[in-house]
PDB file of C-alpha atoms in Angstrom:
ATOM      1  CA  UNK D   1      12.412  39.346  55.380  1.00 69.00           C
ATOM      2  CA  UNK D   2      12.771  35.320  55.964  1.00 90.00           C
ATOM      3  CA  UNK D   3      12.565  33.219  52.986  1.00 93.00           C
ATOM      4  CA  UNK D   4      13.379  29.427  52.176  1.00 95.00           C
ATOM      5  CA  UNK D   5      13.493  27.464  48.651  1.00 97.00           C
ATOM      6  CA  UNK D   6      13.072  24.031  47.882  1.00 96.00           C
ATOM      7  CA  UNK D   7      13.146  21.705  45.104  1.00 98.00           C
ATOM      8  CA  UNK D   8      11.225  19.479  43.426  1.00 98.00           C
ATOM      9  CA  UNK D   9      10.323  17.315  40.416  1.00 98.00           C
ATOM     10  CA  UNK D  10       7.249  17.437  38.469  1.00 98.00           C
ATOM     11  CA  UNK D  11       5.066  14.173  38.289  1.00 97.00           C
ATOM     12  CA  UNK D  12       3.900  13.064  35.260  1.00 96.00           C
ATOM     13  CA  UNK D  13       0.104  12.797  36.957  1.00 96.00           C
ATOM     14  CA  UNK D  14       0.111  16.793  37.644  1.00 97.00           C
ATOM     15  CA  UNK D  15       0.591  17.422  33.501  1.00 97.00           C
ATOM     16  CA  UNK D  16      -2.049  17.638  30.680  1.00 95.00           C
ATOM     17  CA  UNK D  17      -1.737  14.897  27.817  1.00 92.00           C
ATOM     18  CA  UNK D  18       0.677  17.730  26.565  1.00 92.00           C
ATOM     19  CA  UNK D  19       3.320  17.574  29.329  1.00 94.00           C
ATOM     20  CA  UNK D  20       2.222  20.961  30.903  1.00 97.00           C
ATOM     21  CA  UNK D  21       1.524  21.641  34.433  1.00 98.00           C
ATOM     22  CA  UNK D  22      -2.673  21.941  35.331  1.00 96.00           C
ATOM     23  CA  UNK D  23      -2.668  25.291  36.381  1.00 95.00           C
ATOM     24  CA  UNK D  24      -4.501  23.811  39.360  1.00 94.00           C
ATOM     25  CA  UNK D  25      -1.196  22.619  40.893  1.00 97.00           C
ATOM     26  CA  UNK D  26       0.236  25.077  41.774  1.00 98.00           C
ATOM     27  CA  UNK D  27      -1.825  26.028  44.522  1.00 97.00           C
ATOM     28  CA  UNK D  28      -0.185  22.452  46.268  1.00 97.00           C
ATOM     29  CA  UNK D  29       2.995  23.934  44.973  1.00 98.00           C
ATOM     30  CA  UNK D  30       2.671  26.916  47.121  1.00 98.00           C
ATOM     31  CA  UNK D  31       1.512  24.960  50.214  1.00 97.00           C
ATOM     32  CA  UNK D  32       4.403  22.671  50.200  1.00 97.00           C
ATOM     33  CA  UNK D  33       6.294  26.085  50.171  1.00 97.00           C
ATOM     34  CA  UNK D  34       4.853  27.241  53.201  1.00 96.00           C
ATOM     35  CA  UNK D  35       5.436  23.478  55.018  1.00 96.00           C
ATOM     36  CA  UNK D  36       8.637  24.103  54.025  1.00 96.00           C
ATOM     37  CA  UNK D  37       9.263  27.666  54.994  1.00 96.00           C
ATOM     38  CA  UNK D  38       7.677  26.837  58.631  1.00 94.00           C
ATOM     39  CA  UNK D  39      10.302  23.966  58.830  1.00 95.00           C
ATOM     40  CA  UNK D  40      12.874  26.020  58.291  1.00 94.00           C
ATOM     41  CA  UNK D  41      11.960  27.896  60.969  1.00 93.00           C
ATOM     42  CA  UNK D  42      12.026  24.998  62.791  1.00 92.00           C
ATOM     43  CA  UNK D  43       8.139  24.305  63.235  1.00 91.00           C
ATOM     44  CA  UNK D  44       5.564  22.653  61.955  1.00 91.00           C
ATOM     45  CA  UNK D  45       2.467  22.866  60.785  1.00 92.00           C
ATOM     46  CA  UNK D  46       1.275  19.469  62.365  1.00 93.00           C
ATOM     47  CA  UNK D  47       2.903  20.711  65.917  1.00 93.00           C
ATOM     48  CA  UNK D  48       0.599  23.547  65.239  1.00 93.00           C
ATOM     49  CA  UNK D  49      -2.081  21.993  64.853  1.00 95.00           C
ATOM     50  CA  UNK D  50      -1.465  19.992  67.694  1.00 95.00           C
ATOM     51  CA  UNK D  51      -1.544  23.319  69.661  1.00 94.00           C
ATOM     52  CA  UNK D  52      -4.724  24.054  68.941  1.00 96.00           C
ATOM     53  CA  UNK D  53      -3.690  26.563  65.411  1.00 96.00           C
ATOM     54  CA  UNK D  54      -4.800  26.514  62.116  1.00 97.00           C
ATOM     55  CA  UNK D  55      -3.713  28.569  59.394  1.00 96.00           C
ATOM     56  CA  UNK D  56      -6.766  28.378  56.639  1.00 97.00           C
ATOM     57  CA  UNK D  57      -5.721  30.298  53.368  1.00 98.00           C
ATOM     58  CA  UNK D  58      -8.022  33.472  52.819  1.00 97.00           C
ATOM     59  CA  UNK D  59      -6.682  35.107  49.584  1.00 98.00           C
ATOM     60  CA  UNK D  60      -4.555  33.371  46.746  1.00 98.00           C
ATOM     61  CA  UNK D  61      -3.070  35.006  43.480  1.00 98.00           C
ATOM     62  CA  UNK D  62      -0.741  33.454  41.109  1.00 98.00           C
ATOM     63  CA  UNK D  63       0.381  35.363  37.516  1.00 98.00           C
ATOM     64  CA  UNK D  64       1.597  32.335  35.651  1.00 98.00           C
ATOM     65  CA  UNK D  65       4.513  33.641  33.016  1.00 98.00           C
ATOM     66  CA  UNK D  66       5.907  30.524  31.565  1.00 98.00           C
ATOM     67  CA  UNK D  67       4.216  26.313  31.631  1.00 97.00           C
ATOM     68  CA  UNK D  68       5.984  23.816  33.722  1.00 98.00           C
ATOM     69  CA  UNK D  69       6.433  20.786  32.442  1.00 97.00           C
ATOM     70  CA  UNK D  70       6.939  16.903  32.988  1.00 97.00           C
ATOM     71  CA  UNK D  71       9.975  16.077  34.770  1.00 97.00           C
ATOM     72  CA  UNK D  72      10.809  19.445  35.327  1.00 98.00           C
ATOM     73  CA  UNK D  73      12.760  19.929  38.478  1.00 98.00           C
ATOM     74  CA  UNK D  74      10.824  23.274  40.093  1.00 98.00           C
ATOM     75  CA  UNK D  75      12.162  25.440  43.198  1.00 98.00           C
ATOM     76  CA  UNK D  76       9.615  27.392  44.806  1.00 98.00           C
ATOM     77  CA  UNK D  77      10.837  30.486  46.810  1.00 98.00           C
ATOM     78  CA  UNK D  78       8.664  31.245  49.351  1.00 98.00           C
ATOM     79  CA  UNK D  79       9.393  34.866  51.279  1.00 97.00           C
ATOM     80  CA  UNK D  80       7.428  36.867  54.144  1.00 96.00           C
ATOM     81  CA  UNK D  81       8.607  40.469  54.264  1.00 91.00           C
ATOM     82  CA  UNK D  82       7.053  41.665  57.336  1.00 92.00           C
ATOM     83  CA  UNK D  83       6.194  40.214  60.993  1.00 92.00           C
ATOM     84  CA  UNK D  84       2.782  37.954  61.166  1.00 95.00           C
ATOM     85  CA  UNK D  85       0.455  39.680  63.518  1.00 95.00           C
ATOM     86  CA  UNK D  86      -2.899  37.848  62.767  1.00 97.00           C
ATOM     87  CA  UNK D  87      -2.616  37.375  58.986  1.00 97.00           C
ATOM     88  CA  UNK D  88       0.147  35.935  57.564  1.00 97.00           C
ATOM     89  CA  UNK D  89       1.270  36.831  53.898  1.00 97.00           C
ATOM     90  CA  UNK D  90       3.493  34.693  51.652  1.00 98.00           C
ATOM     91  CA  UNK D  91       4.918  35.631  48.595  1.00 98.00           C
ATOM     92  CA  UNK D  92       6.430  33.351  46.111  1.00 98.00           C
ATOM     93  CA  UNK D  93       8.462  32.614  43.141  1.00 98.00           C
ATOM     94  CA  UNK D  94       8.589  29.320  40.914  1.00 98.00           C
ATOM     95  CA  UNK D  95      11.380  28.992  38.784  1.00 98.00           C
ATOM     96  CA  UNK D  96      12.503  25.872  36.529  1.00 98.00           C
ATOM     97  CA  UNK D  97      15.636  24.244  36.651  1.00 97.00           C
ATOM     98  CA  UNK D  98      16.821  26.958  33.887  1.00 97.00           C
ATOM     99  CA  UNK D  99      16.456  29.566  36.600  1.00 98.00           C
ATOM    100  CA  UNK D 100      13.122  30.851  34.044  1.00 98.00           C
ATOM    101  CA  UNK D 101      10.617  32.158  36.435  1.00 98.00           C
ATOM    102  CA  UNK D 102       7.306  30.021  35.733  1.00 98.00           C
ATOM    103  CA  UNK D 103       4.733  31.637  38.294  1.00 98.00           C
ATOM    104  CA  UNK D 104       4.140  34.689  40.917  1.00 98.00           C
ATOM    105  CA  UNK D 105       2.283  34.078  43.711  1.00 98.00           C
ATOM    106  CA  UNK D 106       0.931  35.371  46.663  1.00 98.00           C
ATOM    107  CA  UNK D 107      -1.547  34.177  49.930  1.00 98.00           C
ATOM    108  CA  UNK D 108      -2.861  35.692  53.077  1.00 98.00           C
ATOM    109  CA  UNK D 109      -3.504  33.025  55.714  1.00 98.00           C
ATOM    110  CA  UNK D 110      -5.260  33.692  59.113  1.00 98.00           C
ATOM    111  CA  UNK D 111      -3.964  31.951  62.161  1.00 98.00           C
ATOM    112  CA  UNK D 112      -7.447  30.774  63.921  1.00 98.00           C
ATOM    113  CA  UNK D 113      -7.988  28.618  67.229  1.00 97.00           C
ATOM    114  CA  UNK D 114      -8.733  25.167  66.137  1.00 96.00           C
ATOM    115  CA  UNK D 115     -11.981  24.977  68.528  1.00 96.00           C
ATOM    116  CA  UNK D 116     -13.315  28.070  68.597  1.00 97.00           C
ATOM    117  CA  UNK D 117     -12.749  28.951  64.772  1.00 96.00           C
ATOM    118  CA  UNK D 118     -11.698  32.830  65.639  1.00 97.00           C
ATOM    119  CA  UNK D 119      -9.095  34.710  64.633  1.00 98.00           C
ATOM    120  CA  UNK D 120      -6.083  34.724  67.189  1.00 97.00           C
ATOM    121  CA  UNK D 121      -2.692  37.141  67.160  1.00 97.00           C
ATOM    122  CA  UNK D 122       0.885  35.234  65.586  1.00 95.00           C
ATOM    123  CA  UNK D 123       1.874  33.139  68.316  1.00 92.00           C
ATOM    124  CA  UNK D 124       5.377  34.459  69.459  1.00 92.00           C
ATOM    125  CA  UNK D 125       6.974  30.957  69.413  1.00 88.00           C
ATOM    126  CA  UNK D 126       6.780  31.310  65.908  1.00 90.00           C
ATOM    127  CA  UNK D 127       7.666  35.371  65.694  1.00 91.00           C
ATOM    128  CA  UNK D 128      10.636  34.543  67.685  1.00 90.00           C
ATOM    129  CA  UNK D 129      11.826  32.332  65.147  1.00 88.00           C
ATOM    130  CA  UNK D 130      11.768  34.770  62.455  1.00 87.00           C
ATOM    131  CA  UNK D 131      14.786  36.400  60.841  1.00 75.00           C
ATOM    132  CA  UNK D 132      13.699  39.610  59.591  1.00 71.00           C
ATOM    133  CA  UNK D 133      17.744  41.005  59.467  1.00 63.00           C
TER     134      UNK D 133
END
């Protein structure tokens, strides 16, 4: 299993007129986990991309449990628990800064060759780089 968390605040332009979170969000919640998780892993996804990979989402769930709100400061825990081989799954957990767990996600990404759009195997660059002890 490798997993990373990171913090954040909520901005006032991602609420309803009633301080809540658009449930919309949350999907740029969970990408900002995965930047995050790559970094931590000491890539990137630009210096990917820049080696010819993409990574285009191709399944996303989230059970929402409890509404973030305005100026809430949010950590989102983002976890694989098995290797990559050409799909890469990401599970996730949003908590507030009370520790109450807001959302439950998951996504399945595909890496693909930027040029020729097919699916390609994990690079190992990247599976070297993952902890799984």
């Amino acid at each position: 299993m490798s997993q990373n968390s990171f913090s954040f605040r909520v901005r006032y332009a991602e609420t309803d007129q009633m301080g809540v979170v658009h449930h919309g969000n949350y999907a740029q919640y969970l990408e900002m986990g995965r930047i995050e998780w790559l970094r931590s892993i000491g890539t990137s996804y630009r210096e990917m991309e820049e080696n010819g990979i993409i990574l285009p989402v191709i399944s996303l769930q989230i059970d929402y449990k409890k509404s973030a709100l305005f100026d809430d400061l949010l950590t989102v825990e983002t976890t694989i628990k098995k290797p990559p081989l050409v799909k890469i799954e990401f599970d996730y957990k949003i908590y507030n800064d009370s520790n109450e767990l807001l959302a439950i996600a998951k996504t399945v990404l595909a890496f693909m060759d930027k040029e020729t759009n097919r699916p390609i195997k994990c690079p190992d660059h990247i599976l070297e780089k993952i902890d799984f002890n």
